[in-house]
Amino acid sequence: MIVNQPLPRRIVSIGECMIEMSGGEDRTYRLGYAGDTLNTAWYLRALLGKDWSVDYVTGLGEDRYSSDIRAFLDGNNIGTNHIQTIHDRRPGLYKIHQEKGDRHFTYWRDSSAAKLLADDKSALANAVEGAELVYFSGITLAILAPRARGRLLGAIVKARDNGARIAFDTNLRPALWSSPRVMAGVLTAAASLCDIVLPTHTDEAPLFGDKTIDDTADRYLELGVE
């Protein structure tokens, strides 16, 4: 007797995985791989049972470190079938150093393959097809060209229309945006498509003028966020 097992429920996380160099004591650094949406995918995979699958959607190159990132994801049971290979590109890199008791970040991401993750409209649509939850962040949007942002949000709208719930971490990074006005407009438009929004009041207050945490929450609730 053959018993058909139900397919796992599927989560898709979309964003940028970067090479992380941390430490710096005596100019010695530890190499790792991280990024806001990758970290979320890692914890989802670590904490959810076998009835869930977690896929990561990004762009990588053909270099050694892109191969290592794929191997890292595979080794942690994070799906890689929808990672696009972008020729002549490679992962971005950042360093973390400690100064006056706080962490400081320096980035190199001009040639990041992830900046082109939404250039192929059909690949993007295939990546989110059948997802029960789609997760992305403000950084995902910030690294994309304006038309690519439109393609990503279009794919998210289609996923939502097909029954997926949409989760969005606003994760403001002003240095990645052309202006505060553009950042505010894109984040607001993206949030209006979402079921779940994860804002940080202290980051958002200077941009949106929120005086209290409730102001931040109410602003998103008024957009239709659950």
Protein backbone atom coordinates (compact mmCIF):
# COMPACT_ATOMS: atom_id res chain seq x y z
CA MET A 1 0.00 0.00 0.00
CA ILE A 2 1.38 3.40 -1.01
CA VAL A 3 0.58 6.32 1.28
CA ASN A 4 0.97 9.80 -0.20
CA GLN A 5 2.64 12.08 2.31
CA PRO A 6 1.38 15.69 2.33
CA LEU A 7 3.81 18.24 0.93
CA PRO A 8 5.50 20.49 3.50
CA ARG A 9 4.04 23.94 4.03
CA ARG A 10 6.39 26.42 2.39
CA ILE A 11 8.01 29.67 3.52
CA VAL A 12 10.02 31.85 1.13
CA SER A 13 12.48 34.47 2.38
CA ILE A 14 13.77 37.00 -0.19
CA GLY A 15 16.86 39.16 0.21
CA GLU A 16 20.62 39.44 0.28
CA CYS A 17 23.14 37.05 1.81
CA MET A 18 26.53 38.65 2.44
CA ILE A 19 29.99 37.55 3.48
CA GLU A 20 30.47 38.61 7.10
CA MET A 21 33.89 39.34 8.57
CA SER A 22 33.57 39.75 12.33
CA GLY A 23 35.94 40.07 15.25
CA GLY A 24 38.87 42.24 14.30
CA GLU A 25 40.89 41.78 17.46
CA ASP A 26 44.57 41.95 16.44
CA ARG A 27 43.23 42.39 12.87
CA THR A 28 42.01 38.80 12.87
CA TYR A 29 38.53 38.23 11.45
CA ARG A 30 36.12 35.29 11.36
CA LEU A 31 34.35 34.58 8.08
CA GLY A 32 30.65 33.81 8.08
CA TYR A 33 27.52 34.37 6.02
CA ALA A 34 24.59 36.53 7.14
CA GLY A 35 21.94 39.07 6.22
CA ASP A 36 18.60 40.05 7.73
CA THR A 37 16.44 37.79 5.54
CA LEU A 38 18.94 34.94 5.63
CA ASN A 39 19.12 35.08 9.43
CA THR A 40 15.32 34.88 9.55
CA ALA A 41 15.30 31.90 7.16
CA TRP A 42 17.93 30.16 9.31
CA TYR A 43 15.90 30.56 12.51
CA LEU A 44 12.67 29.53 10.82
CA ARG A 45 14.33 26.37 9.55
CA ALA A 46 15.93 25.65 12.92
CA LEU A 47 12.71 26.09 14.90
CA LEU A 48 9.98 24.73 12.62
CA GLY A 49 9.18 21.06 12.23
CA LYS A 50 9.51 18.82 9.19
CA ASP A 51 6.05 19.78 7.98
CA TRP A 52 7.55 23.13 6.89
CA SER A 53 10.07 23.87 4.14
CA VAL A 54 12.05 27.12 4.01
CA ASP A 55 13.46 28.46 0.73
CA TYR A 56 15.85 31.36 0.30
CA VAL A 57 15.58 33.56 -2.79
CA THR A 58 18.58 35.67 -3.75
CA GLY A 59 21.25 36.09 -6.42
CA LEU A 60 24.73 34.60 -6.23
CA GLY A 61 27.69 34.45 -8.59
CA GLU A 62 29.94 31.63 -9.78
CA ASP A 63 32.83 32.34 -7.44
CA ARG A 64 34.15 30.33 -4.51
CA TYR A 65 32.18 32.25 -1.90
CA SER A 66 28.90 31.94 -3.79
CA SER A 67 29.49 28.18 -3.85
CA ASP A 68 30.25 28.22 -0.12
CA ILE A 69 27.02 30.10 0.59
CA ARG A 70 25.02 27.53 -1.37
CA ALA A 71 26.73 24.77 0.59
CA PHE A 72 26.00 26.55 3.87
CA LEU A 73 22.31 26.84 3.00
CA ASP A 74 22.11 23.24 1.81
CA GLY A 75 23.83 22.10 4.99
CA ASN A 76 21.18 23.86 7.05
CA ASN A 77 18.27 22.45 4.99
CA ILE A 78 17.38 25.83 3.52
CA GLY A 79 16.15 25.48 -0.04
CA THR A 80 18.39 26.84 -2.80
CA ASN A 81 16.42 25.88 -5.92
CA HIS A 82 15.33 29.47 -6.52
CA ILE A 83 18.70 31.15 -6.10
CA GLN A 84 19.63 32.76 -9.41
CA THR A 85 23.18 32.56 -10.76
CA ILE A 86 24.28 36.01 -11.91
CA HIS A 87 27.34 35.97 -14.17
CA ASP A 88 30.19 38.37 -13.37
CA ARG A 89 28.70 39.12 -9.93
CA ARG A 90 29.55 37.92 -6.43
CA PRO A 91 28.23 38.27 -2.87
CA GLY A 92 28.54 41.55 -1.04
CA LEU A 93 30.83 41.76 1.99
CA TYR A 94 30.78 43.62 5.28
CA LYS A 95 33.05 43.94 8.31
CA ILE A 96 31.97 44.37 11.92
CA HIS A 97 34.25 46.10 14.39
CA GLN A 98 33.78 47.15 17.99
CA GLU A 99 34.19 50.78 18.94
CA LYS A 100 33.20 52.43 22.24
CA GLY A 101 31.16 49.40 23.24
CA ASP A 102 29.08 49.26 20.07
CA ARG A 103 29.22 47.39 16.77
CA HIS A 104 30.00 49.29 13.58
CA PHE A 105 29.53 48.01 10.04
CA THR A 106 31.45 48.74 6.83
CA TYR A 107 29.99 47.43 3.55
CA TRP A 108 31.23 46.49 0.08
CA ARG A 109 28.24 45.54 -2.07
CA ASP A 110 28.50 47.42 -5.39
CA SER A 111 28.92 44.16 -7.34
CA SER A 112 26.49 42.15 -5.21
CA ALA A 113 24.61 39.55 -7.26
CA ALA A 114 21.60 39.97 -4.96
CA LYS A 115 21.00 43.44 -6.43
CA LEU A 116 19.75 41.62 -9.56
CA LEU A 117 17.53 39.06 -7.80
CA ALA A 118 14.37 40.58 -9.26
CA ASP A 119 15.57 41.12 -12.83
CA ASP A 120 14.01 37.86 -14.07
CA LYS A 121 10.26 38.25 -13.67
CA SER A 122 9.40 34.61 -14.44
CA ALA A 123 12.03 33.25 -12.05
CA LEU A 124 10.68 35.48 -9.32
CA ALA A 125 7.11 34.31 -9.95
CA ASN A 126 8.23 30.66 -9.81
CA ALA A 127 10.09 31.30 -6.57
CA VAL A 128 7.00 32.45 -4.67
CA GLU A 129 4.51 30.08 -6.31
CA GLY A 130 2.90 27.80 -3.74
CA ALA A 131 4.31 29.67 -0.74
CA GLU A 132 2.20 29.90 2.38
CA LEU A 133 4.30 32.76 3.76
CA VAL A 134 6.56 35.20 1.89
CA TYR A 135 9.02 37.28 3.93
CA PHE A 136 11.15 40.22 2.76
CA SER A 137 12.65 43.39 4.21
CA GLY A 138 13.42 47.03 3.61
CA ILE A 139 16.96 46.03 2.70
CA THR A 140 15.60 43.67 0.03
CA LEU A 141 13.86 46.67 -1.54
CA ALA A 142 16.70 49.14 -0.95
CA ILE A 143 19.32 47.22 -2.93
CA LEU A 144 17.09 46.89 -6.02
CA ALA A 145 16.74 49.32 -8.91
CA PRO A 146 13.31 51.01 -9.06
CA ARG A 147 11.93 48.77 -11.83
CA ALA A 148 13.18 45.68 -10.04
CA ARG A 149 11.36 46.81 -6.89
CA GLY A 150 8.20 46.97 -8.98
CA ARG A 151 8.76 43.42 -10.24
CA LEU A 152 9.33 42.14 -6.70
CA LEU A 153 6.21 43.83 -5.34
CA GLY A 154 4.24 42.54 -8.33
CA ALA A 155 5.32 38.98 -7.53
CA ILE A 156 4.36 39.53 -3.89
CA VAL A 157 0.91 40.77 -4.89
CA LYS A 158 0.42 37.66 -7.04
CA ALA A 159 1.55 35.41 -4.18
CA ARG A 160 -0.89 37.14 -1.84
CA ASP A 161 -3.71 36.76 -4.37
CA ASN A 162 -2.91 33.03 -4.48
CA GLY A 163 -3.32 32.72 -0.71
CA ALA A 164 0.11 33.49 0.73
CA ARG A 165 0.49 35.64 3.82
CA ILE A 166 3.11 38.39 3.48
CA ALA A 167 5.52 39.44 6.21
CA PHE A 168 7.73 42.54 5.96
CA ASP A 169 10.51 43.82 8.22
CA THR A 170 10.93 47.51 7.35
CA ASN A 171 14.59 47.48 8.54
CA LEU A 172 15.47 51.05 7.61
CA ARG A 173 18.95 51.63 6.16
CA PRO A 174 18.99 55.28 4.99
CA ALA A 175 22.44 54.94 3.37
CA LEU A 176 21.00 52.51 0.81
CA TRP A 177 18.28 54.88 -0.40
CA SER A 178 18.50 57.84 -2.76
CA SER A 179 16.50 60.05 -0.38
CA PRO A 180 14.32 59.87 2.76
CA ARG A 181 11.28 60.68 0.61
CA VAL A 182 11.87 57.69 -1.67
CA MET A 183 12.55 55.42 1.31
CA ALA A 184 9.33 56.47 3.06
CA GLY A 185 7.26 56.10 -0.09
CA VAL A 186 8.55 52.64 -1.03
CA LEU A 187 8.30 51.26 2.51
CA THR A 188 4.75 52.55 2.86
CA ALA A 189 3.71 51.08 -0.49
CA ALA A 190 5.27 47.72 0.40
CA ALA A 191 3.67 47.64 3.85
CA SER A 192 0.23 48.22 2.35
CA LEU A 193 0.53 44.80 0.64
CA CYS A 194 1.38 42.93 3.83
CA ASP A 195 -0.38 40.97 6.55
CA ILE A 196 2.49 41.30 9.05
CA VAL A 197 4.83 44.29 9.42
CA LEU A 198 7.77 44.33 11.84
CA PRO A 199 8.80 47.97 12.40
CA THR A 200 11.32 49.44 14.84
CA HIS A 201 9.85 52.60 16.37
CA THR A 202 13.16 54.30 17.16
CA ASP A 203 14.30 53.89 13.53
CA GLU A 204 11.01 55.01 12.03
CA ALA A 205 10.20 57.98 14.26
CA PRO A 206 12.66 60.40 12.59
CA LEU A 207 11.39 59.47 9.12
CA PHE A 208 7.65 59.37 9.73
CA GLY A 209 7.31 61.70 12.72
CA ASP A 210 5.88 59.03 15.04
CA LYS A 211 5.89 60.35 18.61
CA THR A 212 5.11 57.04 20.31
CA ILE A 213 5.27 53.31 19.67
CA ASP A 214 1.48 53.34 19.29
CA ASP A 215 1.81 55.97 16.56
CA THR A 216 4.07 53.64 14.60
CA ALA A 217 1.71 50.70 15.05
CA ASP A 218 -1.37 52.76 14.19
CA ARG A 219 0.23 54.08 11.01
CA TYR A 220 0.64 50.53 9.70
CA LEU A 221 -2.77 49.37 10.95
CA GLU A 222 -4.33 52.24 8.98
CA LEU A 223 -2.68 50.83 5.84
CA GLY A 224 -4.63 47.61 6.34
CA VAL A 225 -1.89 45.57 8.00
CA GLU A 226 -3.31 42.97 10.36
